[in-house]
Amino acid sequence: MTTTTATTTSTSTATTTATSSASVTKTAAQQVLTSLDTGSGVDTASLVTALVQAQFAAKNASITSRNTALTAQISAAGTLKSTISNFATALGTLSTGGTLQTQPVSSNATALGVSAISGAKVGDLSTSVTVSALASAQGARSAAVADRTATIATGKLTLQLGSATYNSAGTAMTGFTAGSGAAVSIDVTDGSLNGIASAINAAKAGVTASIITDADGKAVLSLKGTTGTDQAFTLTADDSSSALSQFNVGPNSGMTLTGTAANAQLTVDGVAVQRSSNTISDLVSGVKLQLNAVTGGPVALSSTRPTSAVAQAVADFVDTYNQVYASAKGLTDASTGDLKSDTAAKTMVRSLQSLTTKTLVSNPGTNAPTTLAQIGVSTNRDGSLSVDTATLNKMMAAYPDEVEAMFAPTTGNAIGLSSTLNGISLAAASSITGLGASTTRYTKAQTDLTDEQAKITTLSDAMSTRLTQQFSTMNSKVAAYKSTQTFLENQIKAWNSDK
């Protein structure tokens, strides 16, 4: 494993450096002795370098060794933190994706679409729905205008929401009752068709304005409300004599209606109901209905269990867990692990080891499973996990809701495997007690080593300067002695030659 290599390399580096230190010291000593014995000149530059290196070799080796170990620890902590985070994120995405949740099924999905509400429990579904009318929104259009940028009029418009009655064709409003909401005043300062549309949209009062170009190239102001009987609207110019009054919407108004405000009409298991929207989430427990068309008869709603998907999710979880656990176990190995003394890393490993026995279901049925161990996920002697398929299948058949809740938690059971694993991941990443704190500690230690190395460099430079001065003085004296020696030798030779 990489962690073993890193540790071995660190030890090897320290040993090699220590050996080199001893060698440098021995070489320096031999050079001095040889130089003195032979009477030859001493290479003081090389000698000073060798002596300085010998003096600080052990300390430098220690710093290098510790720095290498810290680098490995920082890398290992980052790897472990990233690994558990990716695992938790992937499981979270799977849990909320809907594939592990019981899904509703419509016998006429074209007219009546259904989907599971995120976090809601669908369970066994058997419901009949008949759609007799869709919810609709009131719309209105103005007369065509040749130039959408030409000024028509400025002033104020008042928008009021409420309920209305219409003629049989739905093209005109015959009566209006204001709702409980306050009327909205719209200030039109740009009197062009563009400006009027912008002012209405800026009010954000539940009516959207757009400009449509007709077949003749002229501009038409189109207004659209939201669906529901109580979302009808009137639009009135404050000055009835102003040209803005041509955009009035209401009884006897100047704009033609293109749609009427109405609720959806449907029957659920024989009970007649109505809703203001075609998207309904409060009629069938855990199910969102999408009304697309009148059904002309009852539509059967049922559900399908994600048995195969859950079984595959369990298998995939175990495979990924084993990879993550093997990595974590290797990094915390008592002999070779870079994080063998890291409390946060070892805490994370212990949390993973206890995962199969943690309660994952908050409101189980009688004798229903609540842990991974109870649905067939067991821990092997080496810490890895394995799945007993027979037990898993038996539990999914007998307790489908509880097994499903482990992997796709609902609002009634917010624990689940994903949430539990995410808790382990967050604890591991903590900058106070987790691997985040470990990384900070190791980085600080490296900074301290850098400071220590700087001090050693200062000391070695000072020693080098001192020795250089000393040897320079020595060389000067030796040179003087040799000059005197040469003079005396020549003088003696001269005396001998005179005899």
Short mmCIF file of C-alpha atoms in Angstrom, two decimals:
data_model
loop_
_atom_site.label_atom_id
_atom_site.label_comp_id
_atom_site.label_asym_id
_atom_site.label_seq_id
_atom_site.Cartn_x
_atom_site.Cartn_y
_atom_site.Cartn_z
CA MET A 1 0.00 0.00 0.00
CA THR A 2 1.08 3.61 -0.48
CA THR A 3 1.06 4.25 3.26
CA THR A 4 3.63 1.47 3.91
CA THR A 5 5.93 2.82 1.20
CA ALA A 6 5.73 6.33 2.63
CA THR A 7 6.65 5.16 6.13
CA THR A 8 9.47 2.93 4.90
CA THR A 9 10.82 5.75 2.72
CA SER A 10 10.80 8.12 5.71
CA THR A 11 12.78 5.66 7.87
CA SER A 12 15.20 4.93 5.04
CA THR A 13 15.84 8.64 4.49
CA ALA A 14 16.69 9.17 8.16
CA THR A 15 19.06 6.17 8.21
CA THR A 16 20.81 7.22 4.99
CA THR A 17 21.27 10.78 6.22
CA ALA A 18 22.67 9.61 9.57
CA THR A 19 25.16 7.33 7.78
CA SER A 20 26.14 10.20 5.49
CA SER A 21 26.73 12.41 8.54
CA ALA A 22 29.16 9.91 10.08
CA SER A 23 30.95 9.55 6.74
CA VAL A 24 31.35 13.31 6.36
CA THR A 25 32.84 13.61 9.86
CA LYS A 26 35.32 10.78 9.22
CA THR A 27 36.38 12.23 5.86
CA ALA A 28 36.95 15.67 7.36
CA ALA A 29 39.15 14.24 10.13
CA GLN A 30 41.19 12.18 7.69
CA GLN A 31 41.74 15.24 5.47
CA VAL A 32 43.16 17.26 8.35
CA LEU A 33 45.48 14.46 9.49
CA THR A 34 46.68 13.79 5.97
CA SER A 35 47.34 17.46 5.34
CA LEU A 36 49.29 17.87 8.56
CA ASP A 37 51.28 14.65 8.11
CA THR A 38 52.35 15.51 4.58
CA GLY A 39 52.89 19.17 5.23
CA SER A 40 50.78 20.07 2.19
CA GLY A 41 48.30 22.95 2.04
CA VAL A 42 44.83 22.36 3.49
CA ASP A 43 41.71 22.92 1.27
CA THR A 44 40.00 25.01 3.92
CA ALA A 45 36.84 25.67 1.86
CA SER A 46 36.07 21.97 1.52
CA LEU A 47 37.11 21.31 5.09
CA VAL A 48 34.78 24.00 6.48
CA THR A 49 31.87 22.67 4.43
CA ALA A 50 32.51 19.13 5.65
CA LEU A 51 32.76 20.17 9.29
CA VAL A 52 29.57 22.25 9.16
CA GLN A 53 27.67 19.44 7.46
CA ALA A 54 28.90 16.98 10.07
CA GLN A 55 27.85 19.29 12.92
CA PHE A 56 24.23 19.66 11.75
CA ALA A 57 23.68 16.44 9.78
CA ALA A 58 21.75 14.70 12.55
CA LYS A 59 19.41 17.66 13.11
CA ASN A 60 18.82 18.10 9.37
CA ALA A 61 18.10 14.40 9.02
CA SER A 62 15.57 14.59 11.85
CA ILE A 63 13.80 17.57 10.28
CA THR A 64 13.69 15.89 6.88
CA SER A 65 12.30 12.71 8.38
CA ARG A 66 9.63 14.52 10.38
CA ASN A 67 8.67 16.71 7.42
CA THR A 68 8.28 13.65 5.19
CA ALA A 69 6.04 12.01 7.79
CA LEU A 70 3.92 15.15 8.15
CA THR A 71 3.49 15.45 4.39
CA ALA A 72 2.28 11.86 4.29
CA GLN A 73 -0.12 12.53 7.19
CA ILE A 74 -1.58 15.62 5.53
CA SER A 75 -2.10 13.68 2.31
CA ALA A 76 -3.65 10.72 4.14
CA ALA A 77 -6.01 12.92 6.16
CA GLY A 78 -7.17 14.67 2.99
CA THR A 79 -7.65 11.37 1.19
CA LEU A 80 -9.67 9.86 4.04
CA LYS A 81 -11.84 12.96 4.45
CA SER A 82 -12.53 13.11 0.71
CA THR A 83 -13.28 9.38 0.53
CA ILE A 84 -15.93 9.38 3.27
CA SER A 85 -17.42 12.63 1.95
CA ASN A 86 -17.80 11.23 -1.57
CA PHE A 87 -19.35 8.06 -0.15
CA ALA A 88 -21.91 10.03 1.87
CA THR A 89 -22.73 12.34 -1.04
CA ALA A 90 -23.27 9.46 -3.45
CA LEU A 91 -25.54 7.66 -1.00
CA GLY A 92 -27.46 10.87 -0.34
CA THR A 93 -28.05 11.41 -4.04
CA LEU A 94 -29.27 7.84 -4.41
CA SER A 95 -31.56 8.13 -1.38
CA THR A 96 -33.29 11.28 -2.63
CA GLY A 97 -33.39 10.29 -6.29
CA GLY A 98 -36.70 8.43 -5.98
CA THR A 99 -35.51 5.09 -7.36
CA LEU A 100 -35.51 3.57 -3.84
CA GLN A 101 -38.98 4.89 -3.02
CA THR A 102 -42.32 3.24 -3.71
CA GLN A 103 -43.72 4.90 -6.83
CA PRO A 104 -47.37 5.59 -7.69
CA VAL A 105 -48.71 4.31 -11.01
CA SER A 106 -51.58 5.78 -13.08
CA SER A 107 -53.67 3.66 -15.43
CA ASN A 108 -53.95 6.74 -17.69
CA ALA A 109 -50.72 8.68 -17.27
CA THR A 110 -51.44 10.85 -20.31
CA ALA A 111 -54.52 12.41 -18.71
CA LEU A 112 -53.52 12.03 -15.05
CA GLY A 113 -49.83 11.94 -14.20
CA VAL A 114 -48.63 10.85 -10.77
CA SER A 115 -45.31 11.05 -8.90
CA ALA A 116 -44.10 10.43 -5.38
CA ILE A 117 -43.65 13.49 -3.20
CA SER A 118 -40.05 13.71 -2.00
CA GLY A 119 -39.77 12.50 1.59
CA ALA A 120 -43.37 11.24 1.71
CA LYS A 121 -44.43 7.65 2.25
CA VAL A 122 -46.53 6.23 -0.58
CA GLY A 123 -47.03 2.67 0.65
CA ASP A 124 -49.64 0.40 -0.91
CA LEU A 125 -51.87 2.58 -3.09
CA SER A 126 -55.34 1.79 -4.42
CA THR A 127 -57.27 4.93 -5.38
CA SER A 128 -59.72 5.91 -8.10
CA VAL A 129 -59.68 9.44 -9.57
CA THR A 130 -61.96 11.00 -12.18
CA VAL A 131 -61.12 14.40 -13.66
CA SER A 132 -64.19 16.23 -14.96
CA ALA A 133 -62.67 19.69 -15.50
CA LEU A 134 -59.20 21.24 -15.47
CA ALA A 135 -58.31 24.36 -13.55
CA SER A 136 -58.00 27.37 -15.85
CA ALA A 137 -56.75 30.94 -15.68
CA GLN A 138 -58.45 34.12 -16.81
CA GLY A 139 -56.90 35.76 -19.83
CA ALA A 140 -57.58 38.94 -21.80
CA ARG A 141 -56.32 40.62 -24.95
CA SER A 142 -56.41 44.16 -26.22
CA ALA A 143 -57.16 45.53 -29.65
CA ALA A 144 -54.18 45.47 -32.02
CA VAL A 145 -51.80 48.44 -32.03
CA ALA A 146 -49.63 49.35 -35.01
CA ASP A 147 -46.60 50.52 -33.01
CA ARG A 148 -45.81 48.96 -29.66
CA THR A 149 -43.42 51.80 -28.81
CA ALA A 150 -45.81 54.65 -29.57
CA THR A 151 -47.22 56.50 -26.55
CA ILE A 152 -50.87 55.71 -25.84
CA ALA A 153 -51.34 57.26 -22.41
CA THR A 154 -49.80 57.49 -18.97
CA GLY A 155 -51.51 57.32 -15.62
CA LYS A 156 -52.57 54.70 -13.08
CA LEU A 157 -54.19 51.28 -13.38
CA THR A 158 -55.77 49.36 -10.51
CA LEU A 159 -55.57 45.55 -10.41
CA GLN A 160 -57.94 43.56 -8.20
CA LEU A 161 -58.13 39.79 -7.69
CA GLY A 162 -61.38 38.01 -6.87
CA SER A 163 -64.03 35.73 -8.37
CA ALA A 164 -66.07 36.37 -11.50
CA THR A 165 -68.96 35.16 -13.59
CA TYR A 166 -68.74 34.97 -17.38
CA ASN A 167 -70.99 34.67 -20.39
CA SER A 168 -71.57 31.22 -21.83
CA ALA A 169 -68.86 31.71 -24.44
CA GLY A 170 -66.33 32.78 -21.80
CA THR A 171 -65.42 35.89 -23.77
CA ALA A 172 -66.86 38.50 -21.42
CA MET A 173 -67.15 39.01 -17.67
CA THR A 174 -70.70 39.46 -16.38
CA GLY A 175 -69.95 39.98 -12.70
CA PHE A 176 -67.04 40.32 -10.27
CA THR A 177 -66.59 39.97 -6.51
CA ALA A 178 -63.38 41.37 -5.08
CA GLY A 179 -61.29 39.04 -2.98
CA SER A 180 -59.89 39.72 0.47
CA GLY A 181 -56.58 40.98 -0.89
CA ALA A 182 -55.95 44.69 -1.35
CA ALA A 183 -56.13 46.21 -4.81
CA VAL A 184 -52.76 46.95 -6.44
CA SER A 185 -52.06 50.36 -7.94
CA ILE A 186 -49.90 50.30 -11.08
CA ASP A 187 -48.14 53.50 -12.12
CA VAL A 188 -47.74 53.70 -15.91
CA THR A 189 -45.01 56.24 -16.72
CA ASP A 190 -44.09 54.82 -20.13
CA GLY A 191 -47.38 55.04 -21.99
CA SER A 192 -46.44 52.72 -24.86
CA LEU A 193 -47.74 49.17 -25.13
CA ASN A 194 -44.27 48.00 -24.09
CA GLY A 195 -44.35 50.33 -21.09
CA ILE A 196 -47.84 49.23 -20.00
CA ALA A 197 -46.81 45.56 -20.12
CA SER A 198 -43.63 46.28 -18.13
CA ALA A 199 -45.55 48.21 -15.47
CA ILE A 200 -48.05 45.37 -14.99
CA ASN A 201 -45.27 42.77 -14.71
CA ALA A 202 -43.30 44.95 -12.28
CA ALA A 203 -46.29 44.96 -9.92
CA LYS A 204 -46.00 41.17 -9.48
CA ALA A 205 -49.65 41.05 -8.53
CA GLY A 206 -50.59 37.66 -9.99
CA VAL A 207 -51.13 38.78 -13.58
CA THR A 208 -48.53 38.43 -16.34
CA ALA A 209 -48.48 40.74 -19.35
CA SER A 210 -46.93 39.92 -22.70
CA ILE A 211 -47.04 41.41 -26.18
CA ILE A 212 -47.96 39.22 -29.12
CA THR A 213 -47.47 40.12 -32.77
CA ASP A 214 -50.51 39.12 -34.84
CA ALA A 215 -50.68 37.97 -38.45
CA ASP A 216 -50.82 41.58 -39.66
CA GLY A 217 -47.67 42.52 -37.78
CA LYS A 218 -49.54 44.52 -35.17
CA ALA A 219 -49.00 44.27 -31.41
CA VAL A 220 -51.58 42.88 -28.97
CA LEU A 221 -51.36 43.16 -25.18
CA SER A 222 -52.10 39.76 -23.62
CA LEU A 223 -52.85 39.35 -19.91
CA LYS A 224 -52.84 36.05 -18.04
CA GLY A 225 -53.76 35.34 -14.44
CA THR A 226 -53.19 32.16 -12.42
CA THR A 227 -55.51 29.18 -12.27
CA GLY A 228 -58.39 28.97 -9.84
CA THR A 229 -61.83 30.46 -9.33
CA ASP A 230 -60.53 33.04 -6.84
CA GLN A 231 -57.83 34.24 -9.24
CA ALA A 232 -60.08 36.19 -11.61
CA PHE A 233 -59.00 39.81 -12.00
CA THR A 234 -60.16 43.24 -13.05
CA LEU A 235 -57.92 45.98 -14.43
CA THR A 236 -59.26 49.54 -14.36
CA ALA A 237 -57.82 52.89 -15.44
CA ASP A 238 -58.16 55.40 -12.61
CA ASP A 239 -59.13 58.06 -15.17
CA SER A 240 -62.05 56.68 -17.14
CA SER A 241 -61.52 59.29 -19.83
CA SER A 242 -57.89 58.29 -20.35
CA ALA A 243 -56.82 56.20 -23.32
CA LEU A 244 -55.62 53.69 -20.73
CA SER A 245 -59.26 52.68 -20.22
CA GLN A 246 -59.11 50.65 -23.44
CA PHE A 247 -57.08 48.15 -21.40
CA ASN A 248 -59.77 47.79 -18.74
CA VAL A 249 -60.68 44.20 -17.83
CA GLY A 250 -64.01 43.54 -16.14
CA PRO A 251 -67.74 43.73 -16.80
CA ASN A 252 -68.36 45.90 -19.85
CA SER A 253 -64.60 46.42 -20.33
CA GLY A 254 -62.61 47.16 -23.43
CA MET A 255 -60.51 43.99 -23.52
CA THR A 256 -61.76 40.64 -24.78
CA LEU A 257 -61.41 37.62 -22.49
CA THR A 258 -59.40 34.67 -23.77
CA GLY A 259 -59.96 32.42 -20.77
CA THR A 260 -61.93 32.16 -17.56
CA ALA A 261 -60.75 31.53 -13.98
CA ALA A 262 -61.99 28.16 -12.74
CA ASN A 263 -61.06 25.36 -10.35
CA ALA A 264 -60.24 21.79 -11.32
CA GLN A 265 -63.17 19.44 -10.71
CA LEU A 266 -62.43 15.82 -9.81
CA THR A 267 -63.71 12.87 -7.84
CA VAL A 268 -61.42 10.86 -5.54
CA ASP A 269 -62.79 7.50 -4.41
CA GLY A 270 -66.32 8.81 -4.96
CA VAL A 271 -65.80 12.14 -3.17
CA ALA A 272 -66.20 15.27 -5.32
CA VAL A 273 -63.46 17.83 -4.75
CA GLN A 274 -62.04 20.89 -6.47
CA ARG A 275 -58.67 22.56 -6.42
CA SER A 276 -57.34 25.84 -7.81
CA SER A 277 -54.38 24.18 -9.56
CA ASN A 278 -53.88 21.27 -11.93
CA THR A 279 -50.95 20.19 -9.78
CA ILE A 280 -52.34 18.71 -6.57
CA SER A 281 -50.35 17.32 -3.63
CA ASP A 282 -52.92 17.19 -0.83
CA LEU A 283 -55.49 14.64 -2.00
CA VAL A 284 -53.67 11.30 -2.17
CA SER A 285 -51.14 10.69 0.61
CA GLY A 286 -47.55 10.93 -0.62
CA VAL A 287 -48.62 11.44 -4.25
CA LYS A 288 -48.56 14.49 -6.51
CA LEU A 289 -51.30 14.53 -9.14
CA GLN A 290 -50.78 16.30 -12.45
CA LEU A 291 -54.09 16.91 -14.23
CA ASN A 292 -53.49 17.05 -17.97
CA ALA A 293 -56.92 16.33 -19.44
CA VAL A 294 -60.48 15.38 -18.57
CA THR A 295 -60.42 11.62 -18.05
CA GLY A 296 -63.97 10.75 -19.11
CA GLY A 297 -64.01 8.03 -16.46
CA PRO A 298 -62.15 6.77 -13.39
CA VAL A 299 -58.37 6.38 -13.46
CA ALA A 300 -56.90 3.71 -11.18
CA LEU A 301 -53.89 4.66 -9.05
CA SER A 302 -51.68 1.90 -7.67
CA SER A 303 -48.07 1.60 -6.53
CA THR A 304 -44.97 -0.41 -7.29
CA ARG A 305 -42.34 -1.39 -4.75
CA PRO A 306 -38.65 -0.74 -5.62
CA THR A 307 -37.63 -4.26 -4.53
CA SER A 308 -34.94 -4.80 -7.17
CA ALA A 309 -33.59 -1.27 -6.79
CA VAL A 310 -33.28 -1.61 -3.01
CA ALA A 311 -31.55 -4.99 -3.33
CA GLN A 312 -29.08 -3.47 -5.79
CA ALA A 313 -28.58 -0.45 -3.53
CA VAL A 314 -27.70 -2.74 -0.62
CA ALA A 315 -25.16 -4.61 -2.75
CA ASP A 316 -23.64 -1.38 -4.08
CA PHE A 317 -23.49 0.09 -0.58
CA VAL A 318 -21.64 -2.94 0.76
CA ASP A 319 -19.14 -2.89 -2.13
CA THR A 320 -18.40 0.81 -1.67
CA TYR A 321 -18.26 0.50 2.11
CA ASN A 322 -15.66 -2.26 1.82
CA GLN A 323 -13.47 -0.07 -0.38
CA VAL A 324 -13.76 2.89 1.98
CA TYR A 325 -13.17 0.73 5.05
CA ALA A 326 -10.10 -0.95 3.54
CA SER A 327 -8.59 2.46 2.77
CA ALA A 328 -9.35 3.80 6.26
CA LYS A 329 -8.04 0.64 7.92
CA GLY A 330 -4.81 0.80 5.96
CA LEU A 331 -4.22 4.46 6.80
CA THR A 332 -4.73 3.76 10.52
CA ASP A 333 -2.78 0.49 10.63
CA ALA A 334 -0.86 0.34 13.92
CA SER A 335 2.43 -0.51 12.18
CA THR A 336 2.44 1.13 8.76
CA GLY A 337 -0.43 3.62 8.70
CA ASP A 338 0.35 7.30 8.23
CA LEU A 339 -2.59 8.06 10.55
CA LYS A 340 -1.89 5.32 13.09
CA SER A 341 -1.81 7.89 15.92
CA ASP A 342 -4.59 10.13 14.58
CA THR A 343 -7.56 10.13 16.97
CA ALA A 344 -10.01 11.55 14.40
CA ALA A 345 -9.14 8.89 11.83
CA LYS A 346 -9.49 6.07 14.35
CA THR A 347 -12.81 7.52 15.56
CA MET A 348 -14.09 7.48 11.99
CA VAL A 349 -13.07 3.84 11.60
CA ARG A 350 -14.92 2.92 14.79
CA SER A 351 -18.02 4.76 13.53
CA LEU A 352 -17.92 2.78 10.30
CA GLN A 353 -17.51 -0.46 12.23
CA SER A 354 -20.70 0.23 14.21
CA LEU A 355 -22.76 1.27 11.18
CA THR A 356 -24.56 -2.05 10.79
CA THR A 357 -25.96 -1.89 14.32
CA LYS A 358 -27.16 1.71 14.30
CA THR A 359 -30.93 2.30 14.36
CA LEU A 360 -32.06 3.59 10.97
CA VAL A 361 -35.86 3.51 11.35
CA SER A 362 -37.58 5.70 13.93
CA ASN A 363 -41.14 4.34 13.91
CA PRO A 364 -40.95 0.65 12.98
CA GLY A 365 -43.83 -1.77 12.96
CA THR A 366 -44.01 -4.67 15.40
CA ASN A 367 -40.89 -6.87 15.14
CA ALA A 368 -39.79 -4.88 12.09
CA PRO A 369 -36.05 -4.50 11.37
CA THR A 370 -34.36 -1.22 12.25
CA THR A 371 -30.68 -1.96 11.50
CA LEU A 372 -28.64 -3.18 8.55
CA ALA A 373 -27.65 -6.26 10.53
CA GLN A 374 -31.30 -7.23 10.85
CA ILE A 375 -31.85 -7.20 7.08
CA GLY A 376 -28.88 -9.42 6.32
CA VAL A 377 -25.87 -7.08 6.21
CA SER A 378 -23.23 -8.61 8.47
CA THR A 379 -19.71 -7.67 9.52
CA ASN A 380 -16.91 -10.11 8.67
CA ARG A 381 -13.92 -10.81 10.92
CA ASP A 382 -11.73 -8.44 8.88
CA GLY A 383 -14.27 -5.62 9.28
CA SER A 384 -15.67 -5.80 5.76
CA LEU A 385 -19.39 -6.28 5.12
CA SER A 386 -21.31 -8.99 3.29
CA VAL A 387 -24.97 -9.49 2.37
CA ASP A 388 -27.14 -12.50 3.12
CA THR A 389 -29.43 -12.27 0.08
CA ALA A 390 -31.96 -14.72 1.49
CA THR A 391 -32.41 -12.69 4.67
CA LEU A 392 -32.62 -9.44 2.70
CA ASN A 393 -35.32 -10.81 0.39
CA LYS A 394 -37.27 -12.17 3.35
CA MET A 395 -37.19 -8.82 5.15
CA MET A 396 -38.15 -6.86 2.03
CA ALA A 397 -41.16 -9.12 1.57
CA ALA A 398 -42.26 -9.01 5.20
CA TYR A 399 -41.37 -5.40 6.08
CA PRO A 400 -41.15 -3.42 2.82
CA ASP A 401 -41.84 -0.04 4.44
CA GLU A 402 -39.08 -0.35 7.05
CA VAL A 403 -36.46 -1.63 4.59
CA GLU A 404 -37.37 1.11 2.15
CA ALA A 405 -37.19 3.72 4.92
CA MET A 406 -33.59 2.74 5.67
CA PHE A 407 -32.50 3.79 2.19
CA ALA A 408 -35.15 6.38 1.26
CA PRO A 409 -36.10 8.19 4.49
CA THR A 410 -39.45 9.96 4.72
CA THR A 411 -40.53 12.96 6.75
CA GLY A 412 -41.85 10.50 9.32
CA ASN A 413 -38.47 8.76 9.51
CA ALA A 414 -35.66 11.24 9.01
CA ILE A 415 -32.90 8.91 10.22
CA GLY A 416 -32.03 6.51 7.43
CA LEU A 417 -28.65 5.22 6.29
CA SER A 418 -27.83 8.32 4.23
CA SER A 419 -28.33 10.68 7.17
CA THR A 420 -26.32 8.43 9.48
CA LEU A 421 -23.40 8.16 7.06
CA ASN A 422 -23.53 11.90 6.45
CA GLY A 423 -23.19 12.41 10.20
CA ILE A 424 -20.01 10.31 10.17
CA SER A 425 -18.70 12.32 7.23
CA LEU A 426 -19.40 15.67 8.91
CA ALA A 427 -17.73 14.52 12.12
CA ALA A 428 -14.68 13.37 10.15
CA ALA A 429 -14.45 16.71 8.34
CA SER A 430 -14.78 18.78 11.54
CA SER A 431 -12.14 21.47 11.91
CA ILE A 432 -12.44 21.16 15.69
CA THR A 433 -12.30 17.43 16.43
CA GLY A 434 -12.13 15.75 13.02
CA LEU A 435 -9.64 15.28 10.22
CA GLY A 436 -9.92 18.97 9.43
CA ALA A 437 -8.36 19.66 12.83
CA SER A 438 -5.72 17.00 12.16
CA THR A 439 -4.73 18.65 8.88
CA THR A 440 -4.44 22.01 10.63
CA ARG A 441 -2.26 20.45 13.33
CA TYR A 442 0.04 18.72 10.84
CA THR A 443 0.36 21.87 8.74
CA LYS A 444 1.28 23.89 11.85
CA ALA A 445 3.91 21.29 12.72
CA GLN A 446 5.41 21.64 9.25
CA THR A 447 5.53 25.40 9.69
CA ASP A 448 7.38 24.90 12.98
CA LEU A 449 9.85 22.62 11.20
CA THR A 450 10.44 25.31 8.60
CA ASP A 451 11.24 27.76 11.41
CA GLU A 452 13.54 25.20 13.03
CA GLN A 453 15.31 24.62 9.72
CA ALA A 454 15.79 28.37 9.32
CA LYS A 455 17.45 28.54 12.76
CA ILE A 456 19.78 25.67 11.86
CA THR A 457 20.66 27.42 8.62
CA THR A 458 21.54 30.56 10.59
CA LEU A 459 23.70 28.57 13.01
CA SER A 460 25.47 26.69 10.21
CA ASP A 461 26.18 29.95 8.37
CA ALA A 462 27.65 31.42 11.54
CA MET A 463 29.80 28.33 12.12
CA SER A 464 30.98 28.41 8.52
CA THR A 465 32.00 32.06 8.84
CA ARG A 466 33.82 31.41 12.13
CA LEU A 467 35.75 28.38 10.83
CA THR A 468 36.65 30.16 7.61
CA GLN A 469 38.17 33.02 9.60
CA GLN A 470 40.03 30.62 11.88
CA PHE A 471 41.49 28.59 9.01
CA SER A 472 42.38 31.77 7.15
CA THR A 473 44.40 32.94 10.15
CA MET A 474 45.99 29.50 10.41
CA ASN A 475 46.94 29.51 6.74
CA SER A 476 48.55 32.92 7.12
CA LYS A 477 50.64 31.71 10.04
CA VAL A 478 51.57 28.47 8.25
CA ALA A 479 52.65 30.49 5.22
CA ALA A 480 54.82 32.68 7.47
CA TYR A 481 56.35 29.62 9.15
CA LYS A 482 57.10 28.07 5.76
CA SER A 483 58.74 31.29 4.59
CA THR A 484 60.96 31.30 7.68
CA GLN A 485 61.66 27.60 7.17
CA THR A 486 62.74 28.22 3.58
CA PHE A 487 65.01 31.09 4.65
CA LEU A 488 66.67 28.97 7.32
CA GLU A 489 67.10 26.01 4.99
CA ASN A 490 68.76 28.24 2.39
CA GLN A 491 70.96 29.82 5.04
CA ILE A 492 72.09 26.42 6.31
CA LYS A 493 72.87 25.31 2.78
CA ALA A 494 74.95 28.45 2.31
CA TRP A 495 76.87 27.79 5.51
CA ASN A 496 77.60 24.25 4.51
CA SER A 497 78.83 25.27 1.08
CA ASP A 498 81.40 27.69 2.63
CA LYS A 499 83.11 24.92 4.55
#
